[in-house]
Short mmCIF file of C-alpha atoms and ligand atoms in Angstrom, two decimals:
data_model
loop_
_atom_site.label_atom_id
_atom_site.label_comp_id
_atom_site.label_asym_id
_atom_site.label_seq_id
_atom_site.Cartn_x
_atom_site.Cartn_y
_atom_site.Cartn_z
CA UNK Q 19 -0.02 0.00 -0.03
CA UNK Q 20 3.14 2.29 0.11
CA UNK Q 21 2.46 3.34 -3.35
CA UNK Q 22 -0.51 5.50 -1.93
CA UNK Q 23 1.85 7.37 0.31
CA UNK Q 24 4.26 10.17 -0.44
CA UNK Q 25 7.88 8.64 -0.87
CA UNK Q 26 9.50 10.85 1.69
CA UNK Q 27 6.90 9.44 4.36
CA UNK Q 28 7.65 5.94 3.14
CA UNK Q 29 11.28 6.82 3.79
CA UNK Q 30 10.63 8.33 7.07
CA UNK Q 31 8.65 5.21 8.05
CA UNK Q 32 11.74 3.08 7.40
CA UNK Q 33 14.18 5.37 9.19
CA UNK Q 34 11.73 5.56 12.37
CA UNK Q 35 13.13 2.61 14.30
CA UNK Q 36 16.62 3.93 14.12
CA UNK Q 37 15.75 7.30 14.97
CA UNK Q 38 13.82 6.21 18.04
CA UNK Q 39 16.85 4.04 19.26
CA UNK Q 40 18.93 7.07 18.93
CA UNK Q 41 16.74 9.06 21.46
CA UNK Q 42 18.81 9.18 24.58
CA UNK Q 43 16.58 11.33 26.59
CA UNK Q 44 13.02 12.52 26.97
CA UNK Q 45 13.66 15.79 25.15
CA UNK Q 46 15.00 14.13 22.09
CA UNK Q 47 12.12 11.72 22.12
CA UNK Q 48 9.57 14.68 22.31
CA UNK Q 49 11.10 16.20 19.20
CA UNK Q 50 10.62 12.94 17.43
CA UNK Q 51 7.09 12.70 18.56
CA UNK Q 52 6.51 16.15 17.21
CA UNK Q 53 7.83 15.27 14.10
CA UNK Q 54 6.01 12.13 13.53
CA UNK Q 55 2.63 12.39 15.34
CA UNK Q 56 2.46 15.90 16.27
CA UNK Q 57 -0.69 17.95 15.66
CA UNK Q 58 0.91 20.25 13.00
CA UNK Q 59 3.41 19.77 10.33
CA UNK Q 60 4.13 16.05 11.41
CA UNK Q 61 4.12 13.14 9.02
CA UNK Q 62 0.92 11.99 10.58
CA UNK Q 63 -0.76 15.51 10.11
CA UNK Q 64 0.28 15.52 6.60
CA UNK Q 65 -1.12 12.09 5.99
CA UNK Q 66 -4.36 13.23 7.46
CA UNK Q 67 -4.41 15.94 5.01
CA UNK Q 68 -3.83 13.57 2.26
CA UNK Q 69 -6.67 11.40 3.37
CA UNK Q 70 -9.06 14.21 3.13
CA UNK Q 71 -8.09 15.04 -0.37
CA UNK Q 72 -7.99 11.49 -1.57
CA UNK Q 73 -10.55 10.36 -4.15
CA UNK Q 74 -13.33 8.36 -2.54
CA UNK Q 75 -12.39 4.82 -3.86
CA UNK Q 76 -8.86 5.30 -2.37
CA UNK Q 77 -9.99 6.36 1.15
CA UNK Q 78 -10.45 3.09 2.63
CA UNK Q 79 -6.97 1.47 1.72
CA UNK Q 80 -5.24 4.82 2.31
CA UNK Q 81 -6.97 5.18 5.80
CA UNK Q 82 -5.86 1.68 6.68
CA UNK Q 83 -2.21 2.22 5.62
CA UNK Q 84 -2.04 5.59 7.67
CA UNK Q 85 -3.63 4.01 10.64
CA UNK Q 86 -1.17 1.10 10.71
CA UNK Q 87 1.71 3.52 10.38
CA UNK Q 88 0.52 6.04 13.17
CA UNK Q 89 -0.13 2.87 15.35
CA UNK Q 90 3.41 1.61 14.76
CA UNK Q 91 4.90 5.08 15.61
CA UNK Q 92 2.83 5.51 18.80
CA UNK Q 93 3.45 2.33 20.03
CA UNK Q 94 7.19 2.65 19.38
CA UNK Q 95 7.37 6.20 21.00
CA UNK Q 96 5.49 4.82 24.07
CA UNK Q 97 7.74 1.96 24.85
CA UNK Q 98 10.89 4.07 24.13
CA UNK Q 99 9.52 6.60 26.67
CA UNK Q 100 9.06 3.83 29.37
CA UNK Q 101 12.52 2.61 28.76
CA UNK Q 102 14.20 5.95 28.99
CA UNK Q 103 12.09 6.83 32.30
CA UNK Q 104 13.05 3.32 33.81
CA UNK Q 105 16.68 3.99 33.24
CA UNK Q 106 16.47 7.32 34.72
CA UNK Q 107 14.56 6.12 37.99
CA UNK Q 108 17.25 3.38 38.33
CA UNK Q 109 19.97 5.80 38.05
CA UNK Q 110 18.43 7.96 40.66
CA UNK Q 111 17.76 5.10 42.98
CA UNK Q 112 21.51 3.98 42.71
CA UNK Q 113 22.52 7.44 43.40
CA UNK Q 114 20.39 7.65 46.53
CA UNK Q 115 21.74 4.49 47.67
CA UNK Q 116 25.29 5.16 47.19
CA UNK Q 117 27.03 6.08 50.48
CA UNK Q 118 30.25 7.70 49.81
CA UNK Q 119 31.51 7.09 53.28
CA UNK Q 120 31.29 3.27 52.90
CA UNK Q 121 34.47 1.43 52.09
CA UNK Q 122 35.00 0.29 48.48
CA UNK Q 123 33.74 -3.15 47.46
CA UNK Q 124 36.30 -5.78 48.21
CA UNK Q 125 37.59 -7.51 44.91
CA UNK Q 126 36.99 -11.25 44.59
CA UNK Q 127 40.10 -12.95 46.03
CA UNK Q 128 41.40 -16.25 44.58
CA UNK Q 129 42.29 -19.23 46.89
CA UNK Q 130 44.47 -22.35 46.55
CA UNK Q 131 42.73 -25.40 44.90
CA UNK Q 132 41.71 -27.92 47.58
CA UNK Q 133 44.06 -30.50 46.16
CA UNK Q 134 47.00 -28.11 46.60
CA UNK Q 135 45.76 -27.37 50.13
CA UNK Q 136 45.69 -30.96 51.03
CA UNK Q 137 49.33 -31.38 49.77
CA UNK Q 138 50.52 -28.49 51.70
CA UNK Q 139 48.94 -30.09 54.57
CA UNK Q 140 50.78 -33.19 54.22
CA UNK Q 141 54.18 -31.35 53.84
CA UNK Q 142 53.35 -29.38 57.05
CA UNK Q 143 52.50 -32.72 58.83
CA UNK Q 144 55.98 -34.29 57.85
CA UNK Q 145 58.02 -31.03 58.19
CA UNK Q 146 58.69 -31.52 62.01
CA UNK Q 147 59.96 -34.93 61.43
CA UNK Q 148 62.75 -33.47 59.26
CA UNK Q 149 61.25 -33.97 55.82
CA UNK Q 150 61.70 -31.43 53.11
CA UNK Q 151 60.14 -31.29 49.66
CA UNK Q 152 61.94 -32.54 46.63
CA UNK Q 153 60.49 -31.87 43.16
CA UNK Q 154 60.92 -33.77 39.81
CA UNK Q 155 59.89 -32.96 36.33
CA UNK Q 156 56.50 -34.14 34.95
CA UNK Q 157 58.32 -35.36 31.82
CA UNK Q 158 60.63 -38.11 32.84
CA UNK Q 159 63.12 -40.66 31.49
CA UNK Q 160 62.08 -44.17 31.17
CA UNK Q 161 65.14 -44.69 33.40
CA UNK Q 162 64.05 -42.64 36.27
CA UNK Q 163 60.24 -43.66 35.92
CA UNK Q 164 60.82 -47.31 35.57
CA UNK Q 165 64.46 -48.87 35.32
CA UNK Q 166 65.71 -47.15 38.52
CA UNK Q 167 62.57 -48.35 40.43
CA UNK Q 168 63.15 -52.11 39.49
CA UNK Q 169 60.28 -52.12 37.16
CA UNK Q 170 61.16 -54.82 34.55
CA UNK Q 171 60.98 -54.43 30.80
CA UNK Q 172 57.83 -56.47 30.33
CA UNK Q 173 55.82 -54.63 33.17
CA UNK Q 174 52.16 -53.62 31.92
CA UNK Q 175 52.71 -50.07 33.29
CA UNK Q 176 55.30 -49.63 30.31
CA UNK Q 177 52.80 -50.34 27.72
CA UNK Q 178 52.10 -47.35 25.33
CA UNK Q 179 48.43 -48.15 26.04
CA UNK Q 180 49.08 -47.22 29.81
CA UNK Q 181 51.48 -44.46 29.51
CA UNK Q 182 52.00 -41.25 27.55
CA UNK Q 183 55.24 -41.49 25.66
CA UNK Q 184 56.48 -38.46 23.82
CA UNK Q 185 56.20 -38.92 20.03
CA UNK Q 186 59.31 -37.26 19.27
CA UNK Q 187 61.40 -38.77 22.11
CA UNK Q 188 60.38 -42.46 22.68
CA UNK Q 189 62.55 -42.63 25.82
CA UNK Q 190 60.90 -39.65 27.43
CA UNK Q 191 57.13 -39.91 29.00
CA UNK Q 192 54.78 -38.14 31.23
CA UNK Q 193 55.68 -39.78 34.60
CA UNK Q 194 53.01 -42.29 35.73
CA UNK Q 195 53.74 -41.78 39.40
CA UNK Q 196 55.90 -39.67 41.67
CA UNK Q 197 58.36 -42.49 42.70
CA UNK Q 198 60.88 -41.41 39.93
CA UNK Q 199 61.74 -38.51 42.49
CA UNK Q 200 63.05 -41.41 44.59
CA UNK Q 201 65.62 -42.17 41.92
CA UNK Q 202 66.59 -38.59 41.19
CA UNK Q 203 66.91 -37.73 44.74
CA UNK Q 204 69.01 -40.78 45.68
CA UNK Q 205 71.16 -40.32 42.56
CA UNK Q 206 71.86 -36.60 43.41
CA UNK Q 207 72.40 -37.25 47.21
CA UNK Q 208 74.84 -40.15 46.49
CA UNK Q 209 76.78 -38.54 43.67
CA UNK Q 210 77.00 -34.82 44.74
CA UNK Q 211 76.87 -34.83 48.41
CA UNK Q 212 77.47 -38.38 49.75
CA UNK Q 213 74.50 -39.69 51.52
CA UNK Q 214 75.86 -38.91 55.26
CA UNK Q 215 72.80 -38.13 57.16
CA UNK Q 216 70.34 -40.02 55.13
CA UNK Q 217 67.39 -38.92 53.07
CA UNK Q 218 63.95 -37.61 54.12
CA UNK Q 219 61.57 -36.03 51.70
CA UNK Q 220 58.01 -35.65 50.60
CA UNK Q 221 57.24 -35.00 46.85
CA UNK Q 222 53.90 -33.81 45.84
CA UNK Q 223 52.98 -33.38 42.17
CA UNK Q 224 50.98 -34.28 39.04
CA UNK Q 225 51.18 -37.73 37.48
CA UNK Q 226 49.65 -38.94 34.02
CA UNK Q 227 48.21 -42.33 33.01
CA UNK Q 228 46.05 -43.17 29.91
CA UNK Q 229 42.75 -43.32 31.55
CA UNK Q 230 39.53 -42.35 30.34
CA UNK Q 231 37.79 -39.36 32.42
CA UNK Q 232 35.04 -40.47 34.60
CA UNK Q 233 34.00 -39.61 38.31
CA UNK Q 234 36.96 -41.62 39.76
CA UNK Q 235 39.48 -41.60 36.91
CA UNK Q 236 41.61 -38.73 35.24
CA UNK Q 237 44.54 -39.07 32.92
CA UNK Q 238 46.16 -36.38 35.14
CA UNK Q 239 46.09 -36.69 38.79
CA UNK Q 240 48.17 -35.94 41.90
CA UNK Q 241 50.27 -38.19 44.28
CA UNK Q 242 52.62 -37.56 47.13
CA UNK Q 243 55.72 -39.54 47.44
CA UNK Q 244 57.47 -39.99 50.78
CA UNK Q 245 61.06 -41.45 51.47
CA UNK Q 246 63.33 -42.03 54.16
CA UNK Q 247 66.75 -43.62 54.11
CA UNK Q 248 68.91 -44.17 57.11
CA UNK Q 249 70.79 -46.76 59.22
CA UNK Q 250 68.77 -49.77 60.50
CA UNK Q 251 65.34 -48.66 59.10
CA UNK Q 252 62.66 -51.24 59.29
CA UNK Q 253 58.91 -51.80 58.91
CA UNK Q 254 58.46 -50.41 62.53
CA UNK Q 255 59.60 -46.96 61.36
CA UNK Q 256 57.34 -46.86 58.48
CA UNK Q 257 54.31 -47.86 60.43
CA UNK Q 258 55.19 -45.51 63.30
CA UNK Q 259 55.69 -42.61 60.84
CA UNK Q 260 52.58 -43.18 59.00
CA UNK Q 261 50.46 -43.69 62.19
CA UNK Q 262 51.75 -40.33 63.32
CA UNK Q 263 50.93 -38.50 59.92
CA UNK Q 264 47.54 -40.19 59.27
CA UNK Q 265 46.54 -39.34 62.81
CA UNK Q 266 47.53 -35.78 62.27
CA UNK Q 267 45.45 -35.70 58.91
CA UNK Q 268 42.43 -37.94 60.04
CA UNK Q 269 42.17 -37.39 63.71
CA UNK Q 270 43.82 -38.83 66.78
CA UNK Q 271 41.74 -41.93 67.10
CA UNK Q 272 42.62 -43.07 63.62
CA UNK Q 273 43.99 -46.76 63.42
CA UNK Q 274 46.14 -47.99 60.50
CA UNK Q 275 46.44 -51.39 58.97
CA UNK Q 276 49.19 -52.76 56.69
CA UNK Q 277 48.28 -55.43 54.05
CA UNK Q 278 50.80 -57.22 52.10
CA UNK Q 279 51.02 -56.06 48.50
CA UNK Q 280 53.45 -56.00 45.68
CA UNK Q 281 55.47 -53.04 44.20
CA UNK Q 282 58.65 -53.71 42.32
CA UNK Q 283 60.42 -50.93 44.20
CA UNK Q 284 59.77 -52.15 47.67
CA UNK Q 285 60.23 -55.40 49.55
CA UNK Q 286 58.26 -56.14 51.61
CA UNK Q 287 55.46 -54.03 50.12
CA UNK Q 288 52.17 -53.19 51.56
CA UNK Q 289 48.94 -51.21 51.20
CA UNK Q 290 48.03 -49.12 54.09
CA UNK Q 291 44.40 -48.63 55.21
CA UNK Q 292 43.05 -46.17 57.91
CA UNK Q 293 40.11 -46.64 59.86
CA UNK Q 294 37.26 -44.80 58.24
CA UNK Q 295 37.39 -41.27 59.34
CA UNK Q 296 33.81 -40.61 58.21
CA UNK Q 297 32.02 -43.29 60.41
CA UNK Q 298 34.77 -43.76 63.07
CA UNK Q 299 35.01 -47.40 61.35
CA UNK Q 300 31.54 -48.34 62.05
CA UNK Q 301 30.83 -49.05 58.44
CA UNK Q 302 29.47 -46.55 55.77
CA UNK Q 303 29.09 -45.92 52.06
CA UNK Q 304 32.71 -44.46 51.79
CA UNK Q 305 34.36 -47.67 53.50
CA UNK Q 306 31.81 -49.93 51.89
CA UNK Q 307 30.72 -51.15 55.30
CA UNK Q 308 34.37 -52.50 56.15
CA UNK Q 309 35.39 -49.65 58.29
CA UNK Q 310 38.70 -49.46 56.61
CA UNK Q 311 39.78 -47.17 53.61
CA UNK Q 312 42.84 -47.77 51.51
CA UNK Q 313 44.98 -44.76 51.58
CA UNK Q 314 48.65 -45.62 50.04
CA UNK Q 315 51.19 -47.99 48.92
CA UNK Q 316 54.43 -48.25 50.80
CA UNK Q 317 57.17 -50.64 51.78
CA UNK Q 318 60.92 -51.02 52.50
CA UNK Q 319 63.10 -49.87 49.72
CA UNK Q 320 64.26 -52.60 47.40
CA UNK Q 321 68.02 -53.00 47.56
CA UNK Q 322 68.04 -52.86 43.67
CA UNK Q 323 66.66 -49.20 43.98
CA UNK Q 324 69.48 -48.23 46.48
CA UNK Q 325 72.01 -49.93 44.26
CA UNK Q 326 70.83 -48.29 40.91
CA UNK Q 327 71.78 -44.96 42.75
CA UNK Q 328 75.11 -46.39 43.95
CA UNK Q 329 74.10 -46.54 47.59
CA UNK Q 330 75.15 -49.68 49.57
CA UNK Q 331 72.03 -51.52 50.64
CA UNK Q 332 73.88 -53.42 53.34
CA UNK Q 333 74.71 -50.10 55.06
CA UNK Q 334 71.64 -48.33 54.19
CA UNK Q 335 67.87 -49.17 54.27
CA UNK Q 336 64.71 -47.15 54.23
CA UNK Q 337 61.08 -46.82 53.30
CA UNK Q 338 58.96 -45.07 50.81
CA UNK Q 339 55.22 -44.52 50.31
CA UNK Q 340 53.06 -43.01 47.67
CA UNK Q 341 49.49 -41.72 47.97
CA UNK Q 342 46.68 -40.48 45.66
CA UNK Q 343 45.74 -37.14 46.65
CA UNK Q 344 42.39 -36.96 44.77
CA UNK Q 345 41.06 -40.09 46.40
CA UNK Q 346 41.96 -38.65 49.77
CA UNK Q 347 40.52 -35.22 49.13
CA UNK Q 348 37.27 -36.87 47.66
CA UNK Q 349 36.91 -38.87 50.96
CA UNK Q 350 37.61 -35.97 53.32
CA UNK Q 351 35.28 -33.61 51.45
CA UNK Q 352 32.78 -36.43 50.31
CA UNK Q 353 33.14 -35.20 46.92
CA UNK Q 354 31.63 -37.91 44.52
CA UNK Q 355 33.39 -36.73 41.29
CA UNK Q 356 36.93 -35.93 40.99
CA UNK Q 357 36.30 -33.73 37.85
CA UNK Q 358 34.94 -31.04 40.20
CA UNK Q 359 38.55 -30.38 41.61
CA UNK Q 360 39.66 -29.39 38.08
CA UNK Q 361 36.75 -27.69 36.38
CA UNK Q 362 37.26 -24.17 38.50
CA UNK Q 363 33.38 -23.96 39.29
CA UNK Q 364 33.52 -21.25 41.99
CA UNK Q 365 30.53 -22.68 43.78
CA UNK Q 366 32.47 -25.83 44.41
CA UNK Q 367 35.75 -24.27 45.24
CA UNK Q 368 33.92 -21.78 47.74
CA UNK Q 369 32.04 -24.88 49.30
CA UNK Q 370 35.50 -26.53 49.63
CA UNK Q 371 36.58 -23.76 52.00
CA UNK Q 372 36.21 -26.33 54.85
CA UNK Q 373 38.58 -28.82 53.48
CA UNK Q 374 41.39 -27.77 55.89
N1 LIG H 419 54.10 -45.65 42.74
C1 LIG H 419 53.08 -46.43 43.23
C2 LIG H 419 51.72 -46.14 42.34
O1 LIG H 419 51.73 -45.13 41.73
C3 LIG H 419 52.58 -46.06 44.77
C4 LIG H 419 53.74 -46.56 45.50
C5 LIG H 419 53.67 -47.73 46.07
C6 LIG H 419 54.88 -45.69 46.07
C7 LIG H 419 54.66 -48.22 47.18
C8 LIG H 419 55.81 -46.13 46.81
C9 LIG H 419 55.74 -47.09 47.36
O2 LIG H 419 56.92 -45.17 47.14
O3 LIG H 419 56.60 -47.68 48.32
O4 LIG H 419 50.88 -47.01 42.37
#
């Protein structure tokens, strides 16, 4: 029906929405209103004149077109007016509520991830016993990750289906446990310093295995390794130290239990359970009704591991352990899905404030 209207008004109809959006205040809006629907000289007024002069047979169609246009303009003007007034009101309310004597808002502060906090706590538990922190690289040699730990050539952990090897350097891999830090530390201590006062360290860090990600598995996770080498060290020292450390972590009434197990780098080897800290060993979902939860692997250092580093296994002996950090953090915080620790969901991380 546009052909019945003067071209400049058709044009105006097209540019109306943009002009409306450009009105930043009520004055500008009033001017636009005057130009489009004002009593005199406006587009609408001109259209009414036109309608009066139109031949009878055009009046119906022309009238309908004019009404549609006017209605569109009036509605647009009304809703823009509402928007401008609301904005103004909000601004006023904000200004009235602003108290310049109040201190500025505190910017959001970050915090350590719960896994790091748990590892820090373990380090603090062992520090008074003379343990310091040793670090090792996440990209390791096969020698440190396997050979120096008496892990045989045909061990399943060495398979490329279990371990991430570096394509360009087939003898390099992402370490599958923190145990290679044992090899590095023994080699360094034996070669550079002489072993003298023995070795005591804790080594927290990331490790990698080819696992599909699910609520209890991740191709990247954390372990804490512990090692002590000295004169006449036996199982009793391992048990006593772990009892002290695990009671510091889980509470003074915690009991521990050693079960025989096999790891190539210890002899004898064991798995260590703690009495379930969540149900005081009465039996619950976390301990699957048994009252015990498996916490770490440990044992007396295999003579081959000491020999590899050039340390005499007749003169020196020691123990080592390795524990999984996610498992422990999940248990302590009753988190059912370990992915939550890596996803940076602030709601979860805030709720984890109570972990330590
Ligand atoms: N490295 C072992 C693992 O990843 C854990 C472990 C077991 C570490 C016994 C030790 C140990 O130091 O003595 O499964």
